[in-house]
Structures are given as C-alpha cells and as structure tokens.
Coordinates of C-alpha atoms in Angstrom, one line a residue:
M1236 CA -5.0 37.9 27.0
T1237 CA -4.0 39.3 23.7
R1238 CA -7.0 39.8 21.3
L1239 CA -6.8 37.5 18.4
T1240 CA -8.8 38.6 15.4
R1241 CA -10.2 36.3 13.0
R1242 CA -7.3 37.3 10.3
G1243 CA -4.9 36.8 13.3
A1244 CA -6.4 33.5 14.2
L1245 CA -6.1 32.2 10.8
G1246 CA -2.2 32.9 10.6
L1247 CA -2.7 36.1 8.4
G1248 CA -1.9 39.6 9.0
A1249 CA -1.5 39.7 12.7
G1250 CA 0.5 36.4 12.8
L1251 CA -0.3 32.8 14.3
G1252 CA 0.7 33.7 18.0
V1253 CA -1.7 34.1 20.9
A1254 CA 0.0 34.8 24.4
G1255 CA -1.3 34.0 27.8
L1256 CA -4.3 31.9 27.1
G1257 CA -3.1 29.5 30.3
A1258 CA -3.7 32.5 32.3
A1259 CA -7.2 33.1 31.2
G1260 CA -8.5 30.1 32.9
C1261 CA -6.9 27.5 30.5
A1262 CA -4.3 26.2 32.4
T1263 CA -3.0 22.7 32.3
T1264 CA -3.6 20.4 35.2
G1265 CA -2.1 17.1 36.2
D1266 CA 1.4 16.3 36.2
V1267 CA 3.4 17.1 33.1
A1268 CA 7.0 16.5 31.9
S1269 CA 7.4 20.2 31.4
S1270 CA 5.6 23.6 31.9
K1271 CA 6.5 24.6 28.6
G1272 CA 5.6 23.3 25.3
A1273 CA 6.1 24.7 21.7
F1274 CA 3.3 24.4 19.2
Q1275 CA 5.6 24.0 16.3
H1276 CA 3.2 22.2 13.8
G1277 CA 0.4 24.6 13.8
I1278 CA -3.2 23.8 14.9
A1279 CA -6.1 21.9 12.6
S1280 CA -9.8 20.7 12.8
G1281 CA -11.7 18.3 10.8
D1282 CA -14.2 15.8 10.3
P1283 CA -17.1 18.3 11.6
T1284 CA -20.9 17.3 12.0
Q1285 CA -23.6 19.5 13.0
T1286 CA -22.8 19.2 16.7
S1287 CA -19.2 18.4 16.8
V1288 CA -15.7 18.7 15.4
L1289 CA -12.5 17.6 15.9
I1290 CA -9.6 19.8 17.1
W1291 CA -5.8 19.1 16.6
T1292 CA -2.2 19.9 17.7
R1293 CA 1.1 18.6 18.1
V1294 CA 3.5 19.6 21.5
T1295 CA 7.2 19.6 21.3
P1296 CA 8.0 19.0 24.7
E1297 CA 11.2 20.2 26.5
L1298 CA 11.2 16.8 28.2
E1299 CA 10.1 13.3 27.9
G1300 CA 7.1 12.3 29.4
P1301 CA 3.3 12.6 29.9
M1302 CA 1.8 16.0 29.2
S1303 CA -1.6 17.6 30.0
V1304 CA -2.5 19.9 27.2
A1305 CA -5.7 22.7 27.8
W1306 CA -7.8 23.4 25.0
G1307 CA -10.9 25.6 24.3
V1308 CA -13.6 26.8 22.1
A1309 CA -15.3 30.1 21.9
R1310 CA -17.7 31.9 19.5
D1311 CA -15.5 34.7 19.2
S1312 CA -11.9 35.4 18.0
G1313 CA -11.0 37.2 21.3
F1314 CA -11.7 33.6 23.2
K1315 CA -14.1 35.5 25.4
D1316 CA -17.2 33.6 24.9
V1317 CA -15.9 30.3 25.7
V1318 CA -18.3 27.2 24.9
K1319 CA -16.1 24.5 25.8
R1320 CA -12.9 23.5 27.4
G1321 CA -10.7 20.7 28.7
T1322 CA -7.6 18.9 28.7
F1323 CA -6.2 16.3 26.8
N1324 CA -3.3 13.9 28.1
T1325 CA -0.8 13.1 25.6
G1326 CA 2.9 12.0 25.4
P1327 CA 5.4 9.9 23.6
E1328 CA 3.1 7.1 22.8
R1329 CA 1.4 9.4 20.5
D1330 CA 3.8 11.4 19.5
Y1331 CA 2.7 14.1 21.8
T1332 CA -0.1 14.8 19.3
V1333 CA -3.6 16.1 20.6
K1334 CA -6.7 15.4 19.1
V1335 CA -10.0 16.2 20.8
D1336 CA -13.4 15.5 19.6
V1337 CA -15.4 18.5 20.7
Q1338 CA -19.1 17.6 21.2
G1339 CA -22.2 19.6 21.9
L1340 CA -21.8 22.6 19.6
E1341 CA -24.3 24.4 17.5
P1342 CA -25.2 23.5 13.8
G1343 CA -23.6 25.7 11.2
Q1344 CA -21.6 28.0 13.6
L1345 CA -18.1 29.5 13.2
Y1346 CA -16.1 28.6 16.1
Y1347 CA -12.7 29.5 17.3
Y1348 CA -10.2 27.4 19.3
W1349 CA -6.5 27.0 20.8
F1350 CA -4.3 24.9 22.9
S1351 CA -2.2 25.7 25.7
V1352 CA 0.5 24.0 28.1
G1353 CA 1.3 26.2 31.2
R1354 CA 1.7 29.9 29.8
T1355 CA 2.7 28.8 26.5
S1356 CA -0.3 29.1 23.7
S1357 CA -0.6 27.5 20.4
P1358 CA -1.8 29.5 17.7
G1359 CA -5.8 30.2 17.2
G1360 CA -7.8 28.6 14.9
A1361 CA -11.3 29.0 13.1
T1362 CA -13.6 26.1 12.5
R1363 CA -17.1 25.5 11.4
T1364 CA -19.8 22.7 12.0
L1365 CA -21.8 21.5 9.4
P1366 CA -25.2 23.2 8.8
A1367 CA -28.5 21.2 9.5
T1368 CA -30.8 22.5 7.1
G1369 CA -31.7 25.5 5.2
V1370 CA -28.1 26.0 3.9
S1371 CA -28.1 27.7 0.5
D1372 CA -24.5 26.9 -0.8
Y1373 CA -21.2 25.3 0.8
R1374 CA -17.7 25.9 -0.6
M1375 CA -15.0 23.4 -0.2
A1376 CA -11.2 23.6 -1.7
V1377 CA -10.2 20.5 -3.2
V1378 CA -6.6 19.7 -3.0
S1379 CA -4.1 16.8 -3.1
C1380 CA -0.6 15.9 -4.1
S1381 CA 1.6 18.3 -1.9
N1382 CA 5.2 16.8 -2.3
W1383 CA 7.6 18.7 -0.3
P1384 CA 10.8 19.0 -2.5
F1385 CA 8.8 19.7 -5.9
G1386 CA 8.2 23.5 -4.6
Y1387 CA 6.5 25.9 -2.3
F1388 CA 2.8 25.2 -1.1
N1389 CA 1.5 28.4 -2.6
A1390 CA -1.7 26.6 -3.3
Y1391 CA -2.2 26.3 0.6
R1392 CA -1.5 29.7 1.0
E1393 CA -4.0 30.5 -1.4
I1394 CA -6.4 28.7 0.5
A1395 CA -5.7 30.6 3.4
R1396 CA -6.2 33.8 2.1
R1397 CA -9.6 32.7 0.8
G1398 CA -10.5 31.2 3.7
A1399 CA -9.6 34.4 5.7
Q1400 CA -12.2 36.3 3.5
G1401 CA -14.6 33.7 4.3
K1402 CA -14.7 32.3 0.8
I1403 CA -14.2 28.6 2.0
D1404 CA -16.3 26.4 4.3
A1405 CA -14.2 23.4 4.3
V1406 CA -11.2 21.7 2.8
I1407 CA -11.2 18.1 1.2
H1408 CA -7.6 16.6 0.9
L1409 CA -8.0 13.4 -1.4
G1410 CA -4.3 12.0 -0.6
D1411 CA -0.7 12.2 -0.8
Y1412 CA -0.6 14.4 1.9
I1413 CA 3.1 13.6 2.4
Y1414 CA 5.4 11.3 0.1
E1415 CA 7.5 8.8 1.3
Y1416 CA 10.6 9.0 -0.9
S1417 CA 14.3 9.7 0.2
I1418 CA 16.2 12.8 -0.9
N1419 CA 17.4 11.0 -4.1
G1420 CA 14.0 10.0 -4.9
Y1421 CA 10.9 11.5 -6.6
G1422 CA 11.2 15.3 -6.9
S1423 CA 14.7 15.3 -5.5
A1424 CA 16.5 17.3 -8.1
I1425 CA 14.1 19.9 -7.7
G1426 CA 14.5 19.9 -4.0
K1427 CA 18.1 20.3 -3.9
E1428 CA 17.8 23.3 -6.3
L1429 CA 15.0 25.0 -4.0
G1430 CA 17.2 23.6 -0.6
R1431 CA 13.7 22.0 0.1
N1432 CA 14.9 18.1 1.2
H1433 CA 12.7 15.6 2.9
V1434 CA 13.7 14.5 6.4
P1435 CA 14.8 12.0 7.0
E1436 CA 16.5 11.7 4.1
H1437 CA 16.2 8.0 3.6
E1438 CA 12.9 6.5 2.3
I1439 CA 10.4 6.2 5.4
I1440 CA 9.6 2.9 6.6
T1441 CA 9.5 2.8 10.4
L1442 CA 7.0 4.7 12.7
A1443 CA 9.7 7.1 13.8
D1444 CA 10.6 8.0 10.0
Y1445 CA 6.4 8.4 9.4
R1446 CA 6.2 10.6 12.1
Q1447 CA 9.2 12.6 11.3
R1448 CA 7.9 13.0 7.7
H1449 CA 4.3 14.3 9.0
A1450 CA 6.2 16.6 11.2
Q1451 CA 8.2 18.0 8.6
Y1452 CA 5.2 18.8 6.4
K1453 CA 3.4 20.2 9.3
S1454 CA 6.3 22.8 10.0
D1455 CA 5.2 24.3 6.6
P1456 CA 4.0 27.9 7.5
D1457 CA 1.4 27.7 4.2
L1458 CA -0.1 24.3 5.3
Q1459 CA -0.1 25.5 9.0
A1460 CA -2.3 28.5 7.6
A1461 CA -4.5 26.7 5.4
H1462 CA -5.4 24.5 8.4
A1463 CA -5.9 27.2 10.5
V1464 CA -9.0 28.8 8.4
A1465 CA -11.4 26.0 8.1
P1466 CA -12.0 22.3 8.8
W1467 CA -10.5 19.5 6.7
F1468 CA -11.8 16.6 5.3
C1469 CA -9.1 14.3 4.8
T1470 CA -8.5 10.5 3.2
W1471 CA -5.1 9.0 2.2
D1472 CA -3.8 7.8 -1.2
D1473 CA -1.0 6.0 -1.6
H1474 CA 2.2 8.0 -0.6
E1475 CA 0.9 8.2 3.2
S1476 CA 2.3 4.6 3.0
T1477 CA 4.1 4.2 -0.4
N1478 CA 3.7 4.4 -4.1
N1479 CA 0.9 2.3 -5.8
S1480 CA -0.1 0.5 -2.6
Y1481 CA -2.9 -2.1 -2.3
R1482 CA -4.0 -4.5 0.3
T1483 CA -1.2 -7.1 0.3
G1484 CA 1.9 -4.9 -1.0
A1485 CA 2.9 -1.9 -2.8
E1486 CA 5.1 -1.2 -6.0
N1487 CA 7.5 0.7 -3.9
H1488 CA 7.9 -2.0 -1.0
Q1489 CA 10.7 -4.4 -1.2
A1490 CA 9.9 -7.1 1.5
D1491 CA 13.5 -8.4 1.4
T1492 CA 15.1 -4.9 2.3
E1493 CA 12.3 -3.2 3.7
G1494 CA 10.4 -5.9 5.9
D1495 CA 6.9 -7.2 6.2
W1496 CA 4.3 -5.0 4.4
S1497 CA 1.6 -5.4 7.1
V1498 CA 4.0 -4.0 9.7
R1499 CA 4.9 -1.1 7.3
K1500 CA 1.2 -0.6 6.7
A1501 CA 0.3 -0.3 10.1
V1502 CA 2.9 2.0 11.2
A1503 CA 1.8 4.3 8.3
V1504 CA -1.6 4.1 9.3
Q1505 CA -0.8 5.1 13.1
A1506 CA 1.3 8.0 12.2
Y1507 CA -1.5 9.3 9.9
L1508 CA -4.2 8.9 12.6
E1509 CA -1.9 10.7 15.0
W1510 CA -0.9 13.6 12.9
M1511 CA -4.1 14.3 11.0
P1512 CA -7.3 15.6 12.3
V1513 CA -9.3 12.7 11.3
R1514 CA -11.9 10.4 13.2
D1515 CA -10.4 7.2 14.3
P1516 CA -12.2 4.1 12.7
E1517 CA -15.2 2.8 14.6
A1518 CA -14.4 0.3 17.2
G1519 CA -14.1 -3.1 15.9
K1520 CA -12.9 -2.1 12.3
A1521 CA -9.7 -2.3 11.0
R1522 CA -7.6 0.8 11.6
E1523 CA -7.3 1.3 7.9
A1524 CA -10.9 1.2 7.6
I1525 CA -11.3 5.4 7.5
W1526 CA -14.3 5.5 5.0
R1527 CA -16.7 7.8 6.6
K1528 CA -19.9 10.1 5.5
F1529 CA -20.9 13.6 6.5
E1530 CA -24.3 15.3 6.0
I1531 CA -23.9 19.0 4.5
G1532 CA -27.2 20.2 5.6
D1533 CA -30.2 19.2 3.2
L1534 CA -27.6 20.0 0.2
A1535 CA -25.3 17.0 -0.1
T1536 CA -23.8 13.8 1.8
L1537 CA -19.9 13.7 1.2
F1538 CA -18.5 10.2 1.4
L1539 CA -14.9 10.0 2.0
L1540 CA -13.7 6.6 0.5
E1541 CA -10.7 4.3 1.4
S1542 CA -9.3 3.0 -1.8
R1543 CA -5.8 1.8 -1.1
L1544 CA -5.2 -0.5 2.1
V1545 CA -8.5 -2.5 2.8
G1546 CA -10.1 -3.8 -0.4
R1547 CA -7.8 -3.1 -3.3
G1548 CA -6.7 -5.9 -5.3
E1549 CA -3.0 -6.3 -6.4
D1550 CA -2.1 -3.7 -9.1
V1551 CA -2.1 -4.7 -12.5
T1552 CA 0.8 -3.2 -14.7
Y1553 CA 1.3 -3.1 -18.7
G1554 CA 4.9 -3.2 -18.5
E1555 CA 4.9 -6.9 -20.0
I1556 CA 3.4 -5.6 -23.1
Y1557 CA 6.4 -3.2 -23.8
L1558 CA 8.8 -5.7 -23.3
A1559 CA 7.3 -8.4 -25.5
A1560 CA 7.9 -9.0 -29.1
D1561 CA 5.0 -7.5 -31.3
V1562 CA 4.2 -11.3 -32.2
D1563 CA 3.5 -11.8 -28.7
R1564 CA 1.4 -8.7 -27.6
P1565 CA -2.0 -10.0 -28.4
A1566 CA -2.0 -12.8 -26.1
I1567 CA -0.6 -10.7 -23.2
V1568 CA -3.2 -8.0 -23.9
D1569 CA -5.9 -10.7 -23.7
R1570 CA -4.7 -11.8 -20.3
I1571 CA -4.1 -8.5 -18.8
K1572 CA -7.6 -7.5 -20.2
A1573 CA -9.1 -10.8 -18.6
R1574 CA -7.5 -10.1 -15.0
I1575 CA -8.7 -6.4 -15.0
N1576 CA -12.1 -7.7 -15.8
D1577 CA -12.2 -10.1 -13.0
P1578 CA -15.4 -9.0 -11.3
N1579 CA -13.7 -10.4 -8.0
R1580 CA -11.3 -7.4 -8.2
T1581 CA -12.2 -4.7 -6.0
M1582 CA -11.1 -1.1 -5.4
L1583 CA -12.8 -0.6 -2.1
G1584 CA -13.6 -4.0 -0.8
F1585 CA -17.1 -5.7 -0.8
E1586 CA -17.7 -4.4 2.9
Q1587 CA -17.0 -0.7 1.7
E1588 CA -19.2 -1.2 -1.6
A1589 CA -21.9 -2.1 0.3
W1590 CA -21.8 0.9 2.9
L1591 CA -21.5 3.1 -0.1
A1592 CA -24.6 1.8 -1.9
D1593 CA -26.8 1.8 1.2
G1594 CA -25.5 5.4 1.8
L1595 CA -26.2 6.7 -1.6
K1596 CA -29.7 5.4 -1.1
Q1597 CA -30.2 6.7 2.2
S1598 CA -28.9 10.1 1.0
A1599 CA -31.0 10.4 -2.1
A1600 CA -34.2 9.1 -0.4
A1601 CA -33.7 11.8 2.2
G1602 CA -33.8 14.6 -0.4
K1603 CA -30.0 15.3 -0.7
K1604 CA -29.3 17.1 -3.6
W1605 CA -25.9 15.8 -4.1
Q1606 CA -24.1 12.7 -3.4
V1607 CA -20.3 13.3 -3.3
L1608 CA -17.4 11.2 -3.4
G1609 CA -14.2 12.2 -1.8
N1610 CA -12.3 9.6 -4.2
Q1611 CA -8.6 9.3 -4.7
V1612 CA -8.2 8.0 -8.1
T1613 CA -9.4 8.9 -11.5
M1614 CA -12.8 7.4 -12.1
A1615 CA -13.9 8.2 -15.9
K1616 CA -13.0 5.8 -18.8
V1617 CA -9.7 7.4 -20.2
Q1618 CA -7.8 6.1 -23.0
M1619 CA -4.2 8.1 -24.2
P1620 CA -4.3 10.0 -27.2
D1621 CA -2.2 8.5 -30.2
L1622 CA 0.6 11.2 -30.1
Q1623 CA 2.3 9.6 -33.1
R1624 CA -1.0 10.5 -35.1
H1625 CA -1.8 13.9 -33.8
L1626 CA 1.9 15.4 -33.5
T1627 CA 4.2 16.3 -36.4
P1628 CA 7.2 14.1 -37.1
E1629 CA 9.3 16.7 -35.4
Q1630 CA 7.3 16.9 -32.3
Y1631 CA 7.2 13.2 -31.9
A1632 CA 10.8 12.8 -32.2
T1633 CA 11.1 14.6 -29.0
V1634 CA 9.0 12.6 -27.1
P1635 CA 11.0 10.2 -24.5
Q1636 CA 10.6 6.9 -25.4
G1637 CA 8.9 5.8 -22.2
A1638 CA 6.1 8.6 -22.9
K1639 CA 5.8 6.9 -26.4
R1640 CA 5.0 3.5 -24.8
S1641 CA 2.6 4.8 -22.2
Y1642 CA 0.6 6.9 -24.7
S1643 CA 0.4 3.9 -26.8
T1644 CA -1.8 1.5 -24.7
A1645 CA -5.3 2.7 -26.5
R1646 CA -3.8 0.9 -29.6
W1647 CA -4.4 -2.4 -27.5
G1648 CA -7.8 -1.2 -26.4
L1649 CA -6.8 -0.6 -22.7
E1650 CA -7.5 2.4 -20.6
W1651 CA -5.1 4.7 -19.4
N1652 CA -4.0 3.9 -15.9
P1653 CA -4.5 0.5 -14.4
D1654 CA -3.7 2.1 -11.0
A1655 CA -6.9 4.0 -11.0
W1656 CA -10.5 2.9 -11.6
S1657 CA -9.4 1.8 -15.2
G1658 CA -7.7 -1.2 -13.5
F1659 CA -11.1 -2.1 -11.5
P1660 CA -14.0 -1.6 -14.4
Q1661 CA -16.3 -4.3 -12.6
A1662 CA -16.1 -2.5 -9.3
R1663 CA -16.8 0.9 -11.2
E1664 CA -19.7 -0.5 -12.8
R1665 CA -21.0 -1.9 -9.5
L1666 CA -20.7 1.5 -8.3
Y1667 CA -22.6 3.0 -11.2
Q1668 CA -25.3 0.7 -10.6
A1669 CA -25.7 1.4 -7.0
A1670 CA -25.7 5.1 -8.0
K1671 CA -28.7 4.2 -10.6
A1672 CA -30.5 2.1 -7.9
A1673 CA -30.4 5.1 -5.8
N1674 CA -31.4 7.5 -8.1
A1675 CA -28.3 9.5 -6.9
R1676 CA -26.6 12.5 -8.5
L1677 CA -22.8 11.8 -8.3
V1678 CA -20.1 14.4 -7.9
T1679 CA -16.8 12.6 -7.9
L1680 CA -13.9 14.3 -6.6
T1681 CA -10.2 13.0 -7.6
G1682 CA -6.9 13.7 -6.8
D1683 CA -3.6 11.5 -7.7
T1684 CA -2.8 12.8 -11.3
H1685 CA -1.4 15.9 -11.0
T1686 CA -3.3 17.3 -13.7
A1687 CA -6.9 18.8 -13.6
W1688 CA -10.0 17.2 -15.1
A1689 CA -13.6 17.7 -15.7
N1690 CA -15.4 14.4 -16.8
E1691 CA -18.7 13.1 -17.3
L1692 CA -19.1 9.7 -16.1
H1693 CA -21.3 7.2 -17.9
D1694 CA -22.0 3.4 -17.1
A1695 CA -21.3 0.3 -19.4
S1696 CA -24.8 1.2 -21.3
G1697 CA -23.8 4.7 -21.9
Q1698 CA -26.2 6.2 -19.6
K1699 CA -24.9 9.3 -17.7
R1700 CA -24.1 8.6 -13.9
G1701 CA -22.6 11.6 -12.7
V1702 CA -19.5 14.2 -13.3
E1703 CA -16.1 14.2 -12.2
F1704 CA -13.4 17.0 -11.1
G1705 CA -10.2 16.1 -10.5
C1706 CA -7.7 18.6 -8.9
T1707 CA -4.2 19.4 -10.0
S1708 CA -1.4 18.8 -7.6
V1709 CA -0.2 21.2 -4.9
T1710 CA 3.3 20.9 -6.2
S1711 CA 4.0 17.5 -7.9
N1712 CA 4.8 17.2 -11.5
G1713 CA 2.2 16.5 -13.8
A1714 CA 2.1 15.1 -17.4
G1715 CA 3.0 18.3 -18.8
D1716 CA 6.2 18.8 -16.7
S1717 CA 7.4 15.5 -18.0
L1718 CA 5.9 15.9 -21.5
P1719 CA 5.9 19.8 -22.3
L1720 CA 3.8 19.7 -25.3
K1721 CA 0.6 22.3 -24.9
E1722 CA -1.4 20.1 -27.4
L1723 CA -1.8 17.5 -24.3
N1724 CA -4.7 19.9 -23.1
W1725 CA -6.8 19.2 -26.2
L1726 CA -5.9 15.7 -27.4
M1727 CA -6.8 14.2 -24.1
P1728 CA -10.6 15.6 -24.4
E1729 CA -10.4 15.0 -28.2
A1730 CA -9.9 11.0 -27.8
N1731 CA -12.2 10.7 -24.9
D1732 CA -15.9 11.1 -24.8
E1733 CA -15.9 11.3 -21.0
V1734 CA -13.4 14.1 -20.9
V1735 CA -14.5 17.4 -21.1
Y1736 CA -11.4 19.7 -19.9
Y1737 CA -8.0 18.6 -19.1
N1738 CA -5.0 20.7 -17.9
A1739 CA -1.6 19.1 -17.7
F1740 CA 0.3 22.0 -16.5
S1741 CA -1.0 24.0 -13.5
K1742 CA -0.5 23.5 -10.0
G1743 CA -3.3 24.8 -7.3
F1744 CA -6.7 23.3 -6.5
T1745 CA -10.5 23.3 -7.2
V1746 CA -13.2 25.2 -5.5
L1747 CA -16.6 23.1 -5.3
T1748 CA -19.5 25.2 -4.9
L1749 CA -23.0 23.4 -4.1
T1750 CA -26.5 24.7 -4.1
A1751 CA -29.5 22.9 -4.7
D1752 CA -29.9 23.0 -8.5
Q1753 CA -26.3 23.2 -9.4
V1754 CA -22.7 22.2 -8.7
E1755 CA -19.8 24.4 -9.5
A1756 CA -16.1 23.5 -10.0
E1757 CA -13.6 26.3 -10.4
F1758 CA -10.1 25.4 -11.3
V1759 CA -8.0 27.9 -9.7
K1760 CA -3.9 27.8 -10.5
V1761 CA -1.2 29.2 -8.9
S1762 CA 1.6 31.1 -11.1
T1763 CA 4.5 29.1 -9.8
V1764 CA 5.7 26.6 -7.2
R1765 CA 9.4 27.4 -7.2
S1766 CA 9.1 30.9 -5.8
R1767 CA 7.2 32.1 -2.9
D1768 CA 5.9 34.7 -4.8
Y1769 CA 3.0 33.8 -7.1
Y1770 CA -0.6 35.0 -8.0
A1771 CA -3.7 33.1 -8.5
S1772 CA -6.1 32.9 -11.3
T1773 CA -8.9 30.7 -12.6
D1774 CA -8.1 28.6 -15.5
A1775 CA -11.7 27.2 -16.3
K1776 CA -15.3 26.9 -14.5
F1777 CA -17.7 24.3 -15.0
L1778 CA -21.6 23.9 -13.8
A1779 CA -23.4 20.8 -13.7
R1780 CA -27.2 21.2 -13.3
T1781 CA -30.3 19.1 -12.3
N1782 CA -32.6 18.7 -14.8
E1783 CA -36.4 18.5 -14.8
I1784 CA -36.9 14.6 -13.9
G1785 CA -34.1 14.9 -11.3
G1786 CA -31.1 13.8 -13.1
M1787 CA -28.0 15.7 -13.8
G1788 CA -27.4 17.5 -17.0
G1789 CA -24.1 18.0 -18.7
L1790 CA -21.0 20.1 -17.8
Q1791 CA -21.0 23.6 -19.0
R1792 CA -18.0 25.4 -19.2
V1793 CA -18.8 29.0 -18.3
M1794 CA -15.3 30.6 -18.0
G1795 CA -11.8 29.4 -19.2

C-alpha cells in the first residue's frame, strides 16, 4: 500500500490519491454493480463526539445498481494501525453517497480514514474526535456563503493549508454551502467571465437538480482539500433550499411554476443529508430538525441551530414602505412594527427554543466556559447608517436608488434586516433571557451577510448577553461590492452601539480560538477570489474575556 503522509492525506503536496487500499485487507464484499468506482467528490468527516465521528464520500459508479464500499480508520497516516473498518452499502436510492458513523474511538485523537471499491481507493483524510477534559484550547475555522460563480474557493484552500499545519481543529459551516440559482441568476455575470457557471443551468427544484448541484460544489479541489483536513460542523441557511426560505414558503419559490413548497423543501433536505457529513435527525423528528449540540471538552458546548425550515415564521419585508406615498408611510411602518413584534413569531420554533434554553442551562451548570451558537443570521440590533447625512453630495449622488431605499430604514425606527433576528425581536429576547437564566456566556457565530462583524449583544434592558462574530463570505458579493464606498466600514459601527467592527469588502473566514479565560476571533481575508493566485492576511483580531464575577468582558481589538 502506498504510504500517505499527513500532507498527502490532506490533499496537499503529495496529492489526494492513495492506491491499493483494497489489497490491504479493505476489499469490498457482497454483490456490486461494478468492481470499479471513482471517488470524484473527495472525502469528508463531521459531527465528531468524544468517541465517534462521521466519515463521508460519494462513489461514481460505472454501472447503476447496489454497491458495497469498504472503509477504514487508522491512527497513522500510513494506515498501518487500523482501529476500525467495515463496509457500507450504497446505491442510486442515496445517490451513491456513503456516510458512516464510526463508533468506539478515543477522545481528542487524530485519526486517518479512507474508502475503497475493489482496487480503487479514495483520497485519504484526517479527522479528530472531540476532547473529553483537560483541553487548553480549541480552534475552529468559521465559514459561510460559498457561491460557485462568484469566484474561486481560495478561502477553503487557505483553511486546508492551515489545517495541514495543525492550526485548525475543526471547521464550522454556517450555511449557503451551495446556491440554487440558474446560470442567469445571482453571480452569473462573474461566473461567465471566469467560465465558472452553475450546473444544471436552470434553478434547482427537483431532487436530481439538488443532487447535481451538490456534486458540482463537491468537485472543487479546494473544497475537497478543506474537508480532508478536519471534521466539519455544518448547518444550512436558505440557499441550500432557496433564497429567504421559511417554514411555509420562500421568497424565491413560486408555487404556480415551481410546484408545492413542501415537496421542494423535502428534496432539498434529502440531498443535503445525503451529500453532507452531518448526522441525520433523531428518529421521530422531522427530517428538517437538524439542530444538535456538541461538547468540546470542559471548554464549551457548541449548539448548531436550524433557523429556516422548521420554526421560522413568514418573512417580513419593507418593500411596501418604499413604494408608498410619504403620507401613507407612518401607518405602514406601524403595521410592520406590530407584525415584527408579535411574540408568537419564532425564528427557531418553540420546541427548539426550549431545547436551547435547557442546553444553555446544562452547559453552564456543568462548568463549561463558553456556550457557542452556530447560528445563520445576524443577531445584533443593527440599523443602517444614514448615507445622505454622512456622505458628500457628490458621493451620495453615486449611490444607486435601491441602496438609498435600503439605507433609509433607520429613519422609520426599523432595524436593518428583517430576514435576520431583527425580524424576530421577541424571539431574540427570549433567547437572551434563557442565556441570563442559565448564566451563560454566549458566543454567537453568524454567516449570511457576506460581511465581517464583531458585535456586543445586549438584551432589551441594555444588559450584555454575549458577543457575536460574523464571518464574511467565501465568494459571495458583500455590501462593499454593490456599494463600493470605503466609508461603510466605519459608518456601520458609528451608527450602532452593538457593532464594534464591520468589513463590507473582504472574502475569507474567521478563526475562533476558545480557551478557559478568553475567546479570540481572527478575521482572515484572501486577496482575491477572481484568480487562483492569492495571499491571505489578518484584517482584525478581537478578544472577549471572562471577568471576575463570571460574566463576559467587552470586546477588545488587539490587531488590525
């Protein structure tokens, strides 16, 4: 068997391939459609616990039919000290994906894994179980919004590079792992310039469509390399189904031409669970109920939330205000505020709210230092800055009419984005009160906006409840791409007490490092996504420390 060093296992330097694993005692058993299979979509691992981890791959068969795939897990990168092995039966009913929950592992250990069909072997990968106790620090790359046509996945390549150097323990993906649009949709102009267009060419609606789109994204070598270096914790946002989705519909779903929403939602979820290294929901729960938690030794509990398809109420929008005559706007604004502040509106649903409140209490009572929320959308109270007041007349004249409208919402006392927690203020307050009752130290992680944030979170009484770190996108355009005014980066913090840092222009990810007495967020940016040649740098770094009475201190900027 070809020896695979850790660099080779991670798809760097020595390459992704391993040969002859089947001959090393990992041959498949049972009837198979073909003795050959190509592993064109890489390998991945995810959802580790102290004693288990999921490993994933997908086989491209030569013939249709059932297939048995061998797998193995070893302590060494040469795959000599094998601790677990077995076979997994797959086929067209699950799009030839393989997802194995490997049990009986040791806490806090680095493992290597692979798959094989006959004499054809997958790339090798590295993964790690969660620590049980005594861990001094834990480092996670936080990422979201990887839109294929908007550019190259250089952020993933940088994560792979750092992971190969042992600088990342895990990756958290907060959603928009894929996008649903056609080749004429969001990002299409740049995609055509780069020759990087979506497949299928139409907007994805059917199960076959969603599977094909996942396959396209998983074909990217930089994404494959990032999956190969560390376990991932993943949750979806809206584009894994369609834009601005909620329990009963979506902004980008038209029932008259695209069919029943419940059918589209179900096939989107099915494809996601097939193609992603995530645990399926517990038996008896809805397939969309992917909220779950993980214990990171005695440092933290990580709660991965589901905020789109189970409990989220119908979206509120501000479009009616923009179109109304001045005399009619006050009444319209009052109606919108009343709707937004309805206490029955939920982001998570009452079942998940109760689960989170109980989990926060258990985590804090167990002495965990941090309660980390893997959350999709901005939680801080944010209002748009008044561009007309802060820009010169010449600058303001260059602002597109649509941006002028969206940046005017603060004039009516409205928060910035009703598709975020700003559209669910009573649910946000219930979360804060649950954190208060638990004496939790909230560290909220956020994606969605394609911009970087460092925020301090306060409840309705003004008491601090936690901090929020929003990562920028892997590729998707941010506010600075559509409105290239450098002033945005300081106007947003100036307009909002909770916003400490804002970057509307960069692409990249956030590195979150947890220790017993502080949490550090490093905002990493890549120089470009329009070329595969890039360099990475740190734009800013923030610390939040625990104080003497067990609470959390304010954000401290230590770099950038």
